[in-house]
Short mmCIF file of C-alpha atoms and ligand atoms in Angstrom, two decimals:
data_model
loop_
_atom_site.label_atom_id
_atom_site.label_comp_id
_atom_site.label_asym_id
_atom_site.label_seq_id
_atom_site.Cartn_x
_atom_site.Cartn_y
_atom_site.Cartn_z
CA MET A 233 76.13 -106.94 113.98
CA SER A 234 73.13 -108.54 112.63
CA PRO A 235 73.01 -110.88 110.35
CA LEU A 236 71.45 -110.80 106.27
CA VAL A 237 68.76 -113.24 105.25
CA ALA A 238 67.84 -114.65 102.58
CA PRO A 239 65.03 -116.12 101.69
CA SER A 240 65.27 -118.76 99.13
CA ILE A 241 61.77 -118.06 96.35
CA LEU A 242 61.84 -122.31 96.00
CA ALA A 243 60.06 -122.92 98.92
CA ALA A 244 57.08 -120.08 97.60
CA ASP A 245 54.27 -120.84 96.19
CA PHE A 246 55.25 -121.24 92.44
CA ALA A 247 51.41 -120.15 91.60
CA ASN A 248 51.31 -117.21 92.80
CA LEU A 249 54.48 -115.85 92.59
CA GLN A 250 54.24 -111.77 92.30
CA LYS A 251 52.45 -112.33 96.10
CA GLU A 252 55.02 -114.34 97.58
CA VAL A 253 57.91 -111.16 96.69
CA GLU A 254 55.86 -107.78 97.37
CA MET A 255 55.75 -110.22 100.73
CA LEU A 256 59.60 -110.31 100.57
CA ASN A 257 59.41 -106.70 99.35
CA VAL A 258 57.54 -105.61 102.51
CA SER A 259 60.05 -108.64 104.74
CA GLU A 260 62.99 -107.82 106.13
CA ALA A 261 65.34 -109.55 103.85
CA ASP A 262 67.98 -107.91 102.39
CA TYR A 263 67.95 -110.38 99.19
CA ILE A 264 65.73 -112.96 96.96
CA HIS A 265 68.17 -116.49 96.98
CA VAL A 266 66.96 -117.68 93.50
CA ASP A 267 67.72 -121.74 92.47
CA ILE A 268 68.80 -122.35 89.71
CA MET A 269 68.22 -126.76 89.71
CA ASP A 270 69.50 -128.85 86.00
CA GLY A 271 68.66 -131.14 86.09
CA VAL A 272 72.45 -132.84 86.09
CA PHE A 273 74.35 -130.84 88.57
CA VAL A 274 72.00 -131.52 90.94
CA PRO A 275 68.93 -134.20 90.38
CA ASN A 276 66.49 -131.81 90.58
CA ILE A 277 64.90 -129.43 87.86
CA SER A 278 63.12 -125.66 89.50
CA PHE A 279 62.86 -123.34 86.94
CA GLY A 280 65.01 -120.92 85.43
CA ILE A 281 65.75 -117.82 83.01
CA PRO A 282 61.79 -116.30 82.00
CA VAL A 283 60.72 -116.87 85.88
CA THR A 284 63.46 -114.80 87.43
CA GLU A 285 63.23 -111.97 84.74
CA ALA A 286 59.42 -112.08 86.49
CA ILE A 287 61.11 -112.41 90.48
CA TYR A 288 62.64 -109.01 88.76
CA ARG A 289 59.96 -107.28 87.49
CA HIS A 290 58.16 -106.87 90.77
CA ALA A 291 61.38 -107.40 93.53
CA LYS A 292 62.53 -104.68 95.33
CA LYS A 293 66.07 -106.17 97.01
CA PRO A 294 68.95 -108.11 95.32
CA LEU A 295 68.28 -111.07 93.42
CA ASP A 296 71.43 -113.78 94.75
CA VAL A 297 70.77 -116.03 92.34
CA HIS A 298 72.88 -119.68 93.01
CA LEU A 299 73.25 -121.28 90.22
CA MET A 300 73.23 -125.39 90.32
CA ILE A 301 74.39 -126.18 86.47
CA VAL A 302 76.76 -127.62 84.98
CA ASN A 303 79.04 -124.86 81.54
CA PRO A 304 77.83 -121.99 84.78
CA ASP A 305 80.06 -119.78 81.61
CA ASN A 306 77.00 -120.16 79.43
CA TYR A 307 74.02 -118.91 80.75
CA LEU A 308 76.33 -115.13 83.45
CA GLU A 309 75.35 -113.04 81.00
CA SER A 310 71.58 -114.61 80.42
CA PHE A 311 70.62 -114.50 84.68
CA ARG A 312 72.69 -111.15 84.51
CA ASN A 313 69.92 -109.22 82.25
CA ALA A 314 67.13 -111.74 84.44
CA GLY A 315 68.14 -109.78 87.40
CA ALA A 316 70.53 -110.68 89.06
CA ASP A 317 72.83 -108.48 91.08
CA ILE A 318 75.17 -110.93 92.80
CA ILE A 319 75.78 -114.71 91.18
CA SER A 320 76.97 -117.73 92.70
CA VAL A 321 78.13 -120.93 90.76
CA HIS A 322 79.33 -123.86 92.04
CA TYR A 323 83.15 -124.11 92.61
CA GLU A 324 82.55 -128.42 91.88
CA ALA A 325 81.10 -126.65 88.81
CA CYS A 326 83.86 -124.94 87.51
CA THR A 327 87.62 -126.33 85.13
CA HIS A 328 88.35 -122.29 85.75
CA LEU A 329 86.56 -120.38 87.89
CA HIS A 330 89.45 -117.16 88.04
CA ARG A 331 88.36 -117.19 84.38
CA THR A 332 84.65 -117.46 85.57
CA LEU A 333 84.47 -114.94 89.02
CA GLN A 334 86.85 -112.27 86.04
CA ALA A 335 83.55 -112.65 84.04
CA ILE A 336 80.74 -111.98 86.22
CA ARG A 337 82.59 -109.22 87.82
CA ASN A 338 82.66 -108.11 83.84
CA LEU A 339 79.38 -108.05 84.03
CA GLY A 340 78.83 -105.92 86.61
CA ALA A 341 77.00 -108.12 89.21
CA LYS A 342 79.46 -109.09 92.54
CA THR A 343 80.43 -112.74 92.73
CA GLY A 344 79.37 -115.79 94.03
CA VAL A 345 80.86 -119.31 95.04
CA ALA A 346 78.30 -122.66 96.03
CA ILE A 347 80.44 -125.40 98.14
CA ASN A 348 78.93 -128.37 98.09
CA PRO A 349 79.53 -130.49 101.79
CA HIS A 350 82.68 -132.19 100.17
CA THR A 351 84.71 -129.58 99.25
CA PRO A 352 87.23 -128.21 101.68
CA VAL A 353 87.13 -124.30 102.01
CA GLU A 354 90.83 -124.33 102.03
CA PHE A 355 90.05 -125.06 97.60
CA LEU A 356 89.21 -121.22 97.96
CA THR A 357 92.57 -120.14 99.14
CA ASP A 358 93.79 -118.81 95.43
CA VAL A 359 90.44 -116.68 95.12
CA ILE A 360 88.71 -115.81 98.30
CA GLN A 361 90.30 -112.11 97.55
CA ASP A 362 88.31 -112.09 94.27
CA ILE A 363 85.27 -113.49 95.85
CA ASP A 364 81.99 -110.67 97.13
CA LEU A 365 80.08 -113.59 98.89
CA VAL A 366 80.47 -117.72 99.46
CA CYS A 367 77.63 -119.67 99.23
CA MET A 368 78.38 -122.95 102.21
CA MET A 369 76.41 -125.35 101.45
CA SER A 370 74.93 -126.51 104.90
CA VAL A 371 72.49 -129.86 102.67
CA ASN A 372 73.64 -131.02 100.19
CA PRO A 373 72.32 -129.15 96.88
CA GLY A 374 68.86 -130.08 95.29
CA PHE A 375 66.35 -130.02 97.47
CA GLY A 376 64.72 -127.84 99.85
CA GLY A 377 63.79 -128.90 102.92
CA GLN A 378 66.61 -130.73 104.02
CA LYS A 379 69.03 -131.64 107.66
CA PHE A 380 71.08 -129.20 108.89
CA ILE A 381 74.72 -130.77 108.41
CA GLU A 382 77.28 -129.94 110.97
CA ASN A 383 81.39 -130.36 109.78
CA THR A 384 79.50 -127.03 109.62
CA TYR A 385 80.20 -125.11 111.86
CA SER A 386 83.73 -125.45 111.94
CA LYS A 387 83.77 -125.26 107.90
CA ILE A 388 82.96 -121.65 108.14
CA SER A 389 85.45 -121.22 111.62
CA ARG A 390 88.56 -122.30 108.57
CA LEU A 391 86.79 -119.75 106.19
CA LYS A 392 86.65 -116.84 108.19
CA HIS A 393 89.94 -117.52 109.03
CA LEU A 394 91.45 -117.91 106.04
CA ILE A 395 89.10 -113.95 104.49
CA LEU A 396 90.37 -112.75 108.00
CA ALA A 397 93.76 -113.75 106.70
CA LYS A 398 94.48 -112.61 103.03
CA GLY A 399 92.49 -109.55 103.85
CA ALA A 400 89.58 -110.39 102.46
CA LYS A 401 85.63 -108.42 102.77
CA THR A 402 83.87 -112.00 101.60
CA LYS A 403 80.87 -112.90 103.22
CA ILE A 404 79.62 -116.10 104.76
CA GLU A 405 76.12 -117.33 103.31
CA ILE A 406 74.57 -120.49 104.51
CA ASP A 407 72.41 -122.51 102.29
CA GLY A 408 70.35 -125.02 103.89
CA GLY A 409 68.87 -126.36 106.49
CA VAL A 410 69.19 -122.95 108.80
CA THR A 411 66.33 -122.45 110.96
CA VAL A 412 66.12 -119.40 114.23
CA LYS A 413 67.39 -123.33 117.08
CA ASN A 414 70.79 -123.43 114.23
CA ALA A 415 71.09 -119.70 113.29
CA SER A 416 73.08 -118.43 116.38
CA GLN A 417 75.66 -120.77 116.65
CA LEU A 418 76.23 -119.83 113.03
CA LEU A 419 76.53 -116.41 113.01
CA SER A 420 78.86 -117.65 115.81
CA ALA A 421 81.19 -119.22 114.01
CA GLY A 422 81.46 -116.50 111.37
CA ALA A 423 78.46 -116.50 109.15
CA ASP A 424 76.99 -113.52 107.57
CA VAL A 425 73.91 -114.57 105.39
CA PHE A 426 71.59 -116.59 106.01
CA VAL A 427 69.62 -118.34 103.37
CA ALA A 428 66.75 -119.79 103.89
CA GLY A 429 63.23 -121.82 102.12
CA SER A 430 61.28 -123.88 104.29
CA PHE A 431 61.74 -122.32 107.87
CA VAL A 432 60.19 -118.84 105.64
CA PHE A 433 57.73 -120.25 103.59
CA ASN A 434 55.86 -122.63 105.47
CA SER A 435 55.62 -121.06 108.00
CA THR A 436 52.12 -119.28 108.88
CA ASP A 437 53.48 -116.00 109.28
CA PRO A 438 56.96 -115.92 107.09
CA LEU A 439 57.21 -112.86 108.02
CA ALA A 440 57.29 -113.17 111.58
CA MET A 441 60.32 -115.97 110.59
CA ILE A 442 62.26 -113.12 108.67
CA ARG A 443 62.07 -111.26 111.64
CA GLU A 444 62.55 -112.74 113.70
CA LEU A 445 66.93 -114.22 111.56
CA LYS A 446 67.08 -110.73 111.50
CA GLY A 447 67.39 -110.43 115.87
CA ILE A 448 69.40 -113.40 115.68
CA THR A 449 72.72 -111.81 118.46
CA LEU A 450 75.67 -113.62 118.77
CA VAL A 451 75.23 -116.05 121.65
C1 DX5 B 502 69.20 -126.31 97.66
C2 DX5 B 502 68.85 -125.08 97.77
C3 DX5 B 502 68.54 -124.73 98.77
C4 DX5 B 502 67.57 -124.79 99.41
C5 DX5 B 502 67.34 -123.74 100.85
O1 DX5 B 502 70.22 -126.53 97.16
O2 DX5 B 502 70.74 -124.30 97.89
O3 DX5 B 502 68.88 -122.72 98.70
O4 DX5 B 502 66.31 -124.36 98.75
O5 DX5 B 502 65.54 -124.66 102.08
P1 DX5 B 502 66.28 -125.15 102.82
O6 DX5 B 502 66.24 -124.05 103.90
O7 DX5 B 502 64.23 -125.66 103.19
O8 DX5 B 502 66.78 -125.61 103.62
ZN1 ZN B 503 71.14 -122.63 97.39
#
Protein backbone atom coordinates (compact mmCIF):
# COMPACT_ATOMS: atom_id res chain seq x y z
CA MET A 1 0.00 0.00 0.00
CA SER A 2 1.51 3.32 -1.00
CA PRO A 3 1.82 6.06 1.62
CA LEU A 4 -0.09 9.33 1.55
CA VAL A 5 2.12 12.36 0.94
CA ALA A 6 1.48 15.81 2.40
CA PRO A 7 4.02 18.40 1.21
CA SER A 8 4.42 21.20 3.74
CA ILE A 9 3.77 24.60 2.20
CA LEU A 10 6.00 26.12 4.94
CA ALA A 11 8.99 25.33 2.75
CA ALA A 12 7.44 26.83 -0.41
CA ASP A 13 8.28 30.18 -2.01
CA PHE A 14 5.77 32.48 -0.29
CA ALA A 15 6.22 35.14 -2.99
CA ASN A 16 4.86 32.60 -5.51
CA LEU A 17 2.28 30.82 -3.42
CA GLN A 18 -0.27 30.41 -6.22
CA LYS A 19 2.34 28.82 -8.46
CA GLU A 20 3.47 26.49 -5.66
CA VAL A 21 -0.12 25.38 -4.93
CA GLU A 22 -0.73 24.79 -8.64
CA MET A 23 2.39 22.62 -8.73
CA LEU A 24 0.98 20.56 -5.83
CA ASN A 25 -2.38 20.31 -7.65
CA VAL A 26 -0.78 18.50 -10.57
CA SER A 27 1.50 16.41 -8.34
CA GLU A 28 0.81 13.02 -6.75
CA ALA A 29 0.44 14.70 -3.34
CA ASP A 30 -2.60 13.64 -1.32
CA TYR A 31 -2.89 16.61 1.04
CA ILE A 32 -1.37 20.07 1.38
CA HIS A 33 0.14 20.39 4.87
CA VAL A 34 -0.33 23.91 6.27
CA ASP A 35 1.83 24.83 9.29
CA ILE A 36 0.42 27.53 11.56
CA MET A 37 2.85 28.90 14.18
CA ASP A 38 1.96 31.59 16.70
CA GLY A 39 5.32 32.49 18.27
CA VAL A 40 3.99 31.32 21.67
CA PHE A 41 3.46 27.56 21.45
CA VAL A 42 6.52 27.40 19.20
CA PRO A 43 9.44 29.86 18.90
CA ASN A 44 8.52 30.94 15.37
CA ILE A 45 5.70 32.67 13.49
CA SER A 46 4.59 31.40 10.09
CA PHE A 47 1.26 32.75 8.79
CA GLY A 48 -2.40 32.59 9.71
CA ILE A 49 -5.97 32.63 8.48
CA PRO A 50 -5.82 34.95 5.40
CA VAL A 51 -2.88 33.03 3.92
CA THR A 52 -4.65 29.71 4.58
CA GLU A 53 -7.69 31.11 2.73
CA ALA A 54 -5.47 32.18 -0.16
CA ILE A 55 -3.98 28.68 -0.39
CA TYR A 56 -7.48 27.19 -0.30
CA ARG A 57 -8.66 29.41 -3.19
CA HIS A 58 -6.16 27.69 -5.50
CA ALA A 59 -5.92 24.24 -3.91
CA LYS A 60 -7.43 21.13 -5.49
CA LYS A 61 -6.21 18.87 -2.65
CA PRO A 62 -7.46 18.71 0.95
CA LEU A 63 -5.81 21.13 3.39
CA ASP A 64 -4.18 19.37 6.35
CA VAL A 65 -3.84 22.22 8.84
CA HIS A 66 -1.36 21.75 11.69
CA LEU A 67 -2.04 24.27 14.46
CA MET A 68 1.10 24.97 16.50
CA ILE A 69 -0.74 27.51 18.61
CA VAL A 70 -1.97 28.00 22.16
CA ASN A 71 -5.75 28.14 22.77
CA PRO A 72 -6.58 26.41 19.48
CA ASP A 73 -10.29 26.24 20.45
CA ASN A 74 -10.56 29.97 19.75
CA TYR A 75 -9.55 29.52 16.11
CA LEU A 76 -11.06 26.18 15.00
CA GLU A 77 -14.04 27.77 13.25
CA SER A 78 -11.87 30.37 11.50
CA PHE A 79 -9.54 27.72 10.10
CA ARG A 80 -12.46 25.52 9.08
CA ASN A 81 -13.98 28.52 7.24
CA ALA A 82 -10.59 29.19 5.68
CA GLY A 83 -10.74 25.74 4.05
CA ALA A 84 -9.19 23.25 6.49
CA ASP A 85 -10.27 19.65 5.84
CA ILE A 86 -8.18 18.16 8.63
CA ILE A 87 -7.46 20.23 11.75
CA SER A 88 -4.66 19.02 14.02
CA VAL A 89 -4.27 20.57 17.45
CA HIS A 90 -1.33 19.87 19.74
CA TYR A 91 -1.91 17.51 22.65
CA GLU A 92 0.34 19.78 24.72
CA ALA A 93 -1.85 22.84 23.98
CA CYS A 94 -5.20 21.28 24.95
CA THR A 95 -6.45 21.06 28.53
CA HIS A 96 -9.73 19.49 27.37
CA LEU A 97 -8.63 17.51 24.34
CA HIS A 98 -11.81 15.44 24.13
CA ARG A 99 -13.94 18.59 24.00
CA THR A 100 -11.67 20.12 21.36
CA LEU A 101 -11.96 16.99 19.20
CA GLN A 102 -15.75 17.12 19.41
CA ALA A 103 -15.63 20.78 18.36
CA ILE A 104 -13.52 19.93 15.30
CA ARG A 105 -15.88 17.09 14.39
CA ASN A 106 -18.94 19.36 14.83
CA LEU A 107 -17.42 21.78 12.32
CA GLY A 108 -17.36 18.95 9.76
CA ALA A 109 -13.56 18.61 9.66
CA LYS A 110 -11.41 15.53 10.26
CA THR A 111 -9.81 15.45 13.70
CA GLY A 112 -6.05 15.53 14.17
CA VAL A 113 -3.82 15.49 17.25
CA ALA A 114 -0.16 16.42 16.99
CA ILE A 115 2.25 15.13 19.63
CA ASN A 116 5.68 16.53 20.43
CA PRO A 117 8.73 14.22 20.48
CA HIS A 118 8.60 13.96 24.31
CA THR A 119 4.90 13.07 24.50
CA PRO A 120 4.25 9.32 24.92
CA VAL A 121 1.74 7.89 22.44
CA GLU A 122 0.04 6.15 25.39
CA PHE A 123 -1.40 9.55 26.42
CA LEU A 124 -3.82 9.15 23.48
CA THR A 125 -5.19 5.78 24.68
CA ASP A 126 -8.57 7.08 25.79
CA VAL A 127 -9.24 9.37 22.84
CA ILE A 128 -7.77 7.36 19.98
CA GLN A 129 -11.21 6.41 18.63
CA ASP A 130 -12.03 10.11 18.26
CA ILE A 131 -8.87 10.89 16.24
CA ASP A 132 -8.71 10.56 12.45
CA LEU A 133 -5.02 11.48 12.24
CA VAL A 134 -2.14 11.56 14.73
CA CYS A 135 0.52 13.99 13.55
CA MET A 136 3.62 12.55 15.20
CA MET A 137 6.36 15.15 15.41
CA SER A 138 9.71 13.69 14.43
CA VAL A 139 11.42 17.04 15.12
CA ASN A 140 10.64 19.69 17.71
CA PRO A 141 7.93 21.82 16.09
CA GLY A 142 8.73 25.36 14.97
CA PHE A 143 11.05 25.07 12.00
CA GLY A 144 11.44 23.22 8.74
CA GLY A 145 14.68 21.55 7.73
CA GLN A 146 15.58 19.94 11.07
CA LYS A 147 17.16 16.58 11.75
CA PHE A 148 14.85 13.57 12.13
CA ILE A 149 14.65 12.12 15.69
CA GLU A 150 15.36 8.36 15.58
CA ASN A 151 13.14 7.49 18.58
CA THR A 152 10.16 8.12 16.26
CA TYR A 153 10.30 4.56 14.86
CA SER A 154 9.48 2.97 18.21
CA LYS A 155 6.74 5.54 18.86
CA ILE A 156 5.11 4.63 15.52
CA SER A 157 5.12 0.92 16.36
CA ARG A 158 3.62 1.58 19.78
CA LEU A 159 0.95 3.86 18.34
CA LYS A 160 0.07 1.35 15.62
CA HIS A 161 -0.34 -1.31 18.28
CA LEU A 162 -2.62 0.99 20.28
CA ILE A 163 -4.75 1.83 17.22
CA LEU A 164 -5.18 -1.85 16.33
CA ALA A 165 -5.91 -2.85 19.94
CA LYS A 166 -8.69 -0.24 20.12
CA GLY A 167 -10.08 -1.07 16.67
CA ALA A 168 -9.60 2.57 15.62
CA LYS A 169 -9.13 3.82 12.06
CA THR A 170 -6.61 6.53 12.96
CA LYS A 171 -3.90 7.35 10.42
CA ILE A 172 -0.32 7.98 11.56
CA GLU A 173 1.33 11.03 9.98
CA ILE A 174 5.04 11.70 10.41
CA ASP A 175 6.09 15.35 10.45
CA GLY A 176 9.70 16.55 10.34
CA GLY A 177 12.87 15.46 8.61
CA VAL A 178 11.17 12.97 6.28
CA THR A 179 13.15 12.06 3.14
CA VAL A 180 13.38 9.04 0.81
CA LYS A 181 16.20 7.82 3.08
CA ASN A 182 13.98 7.18 6.14
CA ALA A 183 10.57 6.83 4.46
CA SER A 184 10.57 3.09 3.91
CA GLN A 185 11.60 2.37 7.50
CA LEU A 186 8.82 4.72 8.63
CA LEU A 187 6.31 2.91 6.43
CA SER A 188 7.45 -0.44 7.81
CA ALA A 189 7.01 0.82 11.38
CA GLY A 190 3.38 1.70 10.57
CA ALA A 191 3.29 5.24 9.16
CA ASP A 192 0.45 6.14 6.78
CA VAL A 193 1.19 9.76 5.84
CA PHE A 194 4.49 11.56 5.17
CA VAL A 195 4.78 15.30 5.65
CA ALA A 196 7.73 16.66 3.69
CA GLY A 197 8.79 20.29 3.52
CA SER A 198 12.43 20.86 2.64
CA PHE A 199 12.81 17.49 0.94
CA VAL A 200 10.19 18.54 -1.62
CA PHE A 201 10.62 22.30 -1.97
CA ASN A 202 14.41 22.56 -1.72
CA SER A 203 14.67 20.30 -4.73
CA THR A 204 14.94 21.56 -8.29
CA ASP A 205 12.25 19.00 -9.16
CA PRO A 206 9.59 18.94 -6.41
CA LEU A 207 7.21 16.84 -8.53
CA ALA A 208 9.83 14.10 -8.75
CA MET A 209 10.44 14.20 -4.98
CA ILE A 210 6.71 13.78 -4.31
CA ARG A 211 6.61 10.91 -6.81
CA GLU A 212 9.56 9.25 -5.07
CA LEU A 213 7.84 9.45 -1.68
CA LYS A 214 4.61 8.03 -3.16
CA GLY A 215 6.63 5.15 -4.59
CA ILE A 216 8.13 4.10 -1.24
CA THR A 217 7.52 0.47 -0.35
CA LEU A 218 8.04 -1.62 2.79
CA VAL A 219 11.60 -2.64 3.63
C1 LIG B 1 7.68 21.78 11.79
C2 LIG B 1 6.52 21.62 10.86
C3 LIG B 1 6.78 20.72 9.73
C4 LIG B 1 7.86 21.18 8.79
C5 LIG B 1 8.46 19.98 8.11
O1 LIG B 1 7.30 22.51 12.89
O2 LIG B 1 5.39 21.12 11.54
O3 LIG B 1 5.57 20.44 9.00
O4 LIG B 1 7.39 22.07 7.83
O5 LIG B 1 9.55 20.42 7.39
P1 LIG B 1 10.75 19.45 7.00
O6 LIG B 1 10.14 18.37 6.12
O7 LIG B 1 11.69 20.34 6.27
O8 LIG B 1 11.30 18.89 8.27
ZN1 LIG C 1 3.58 20.36 10.39
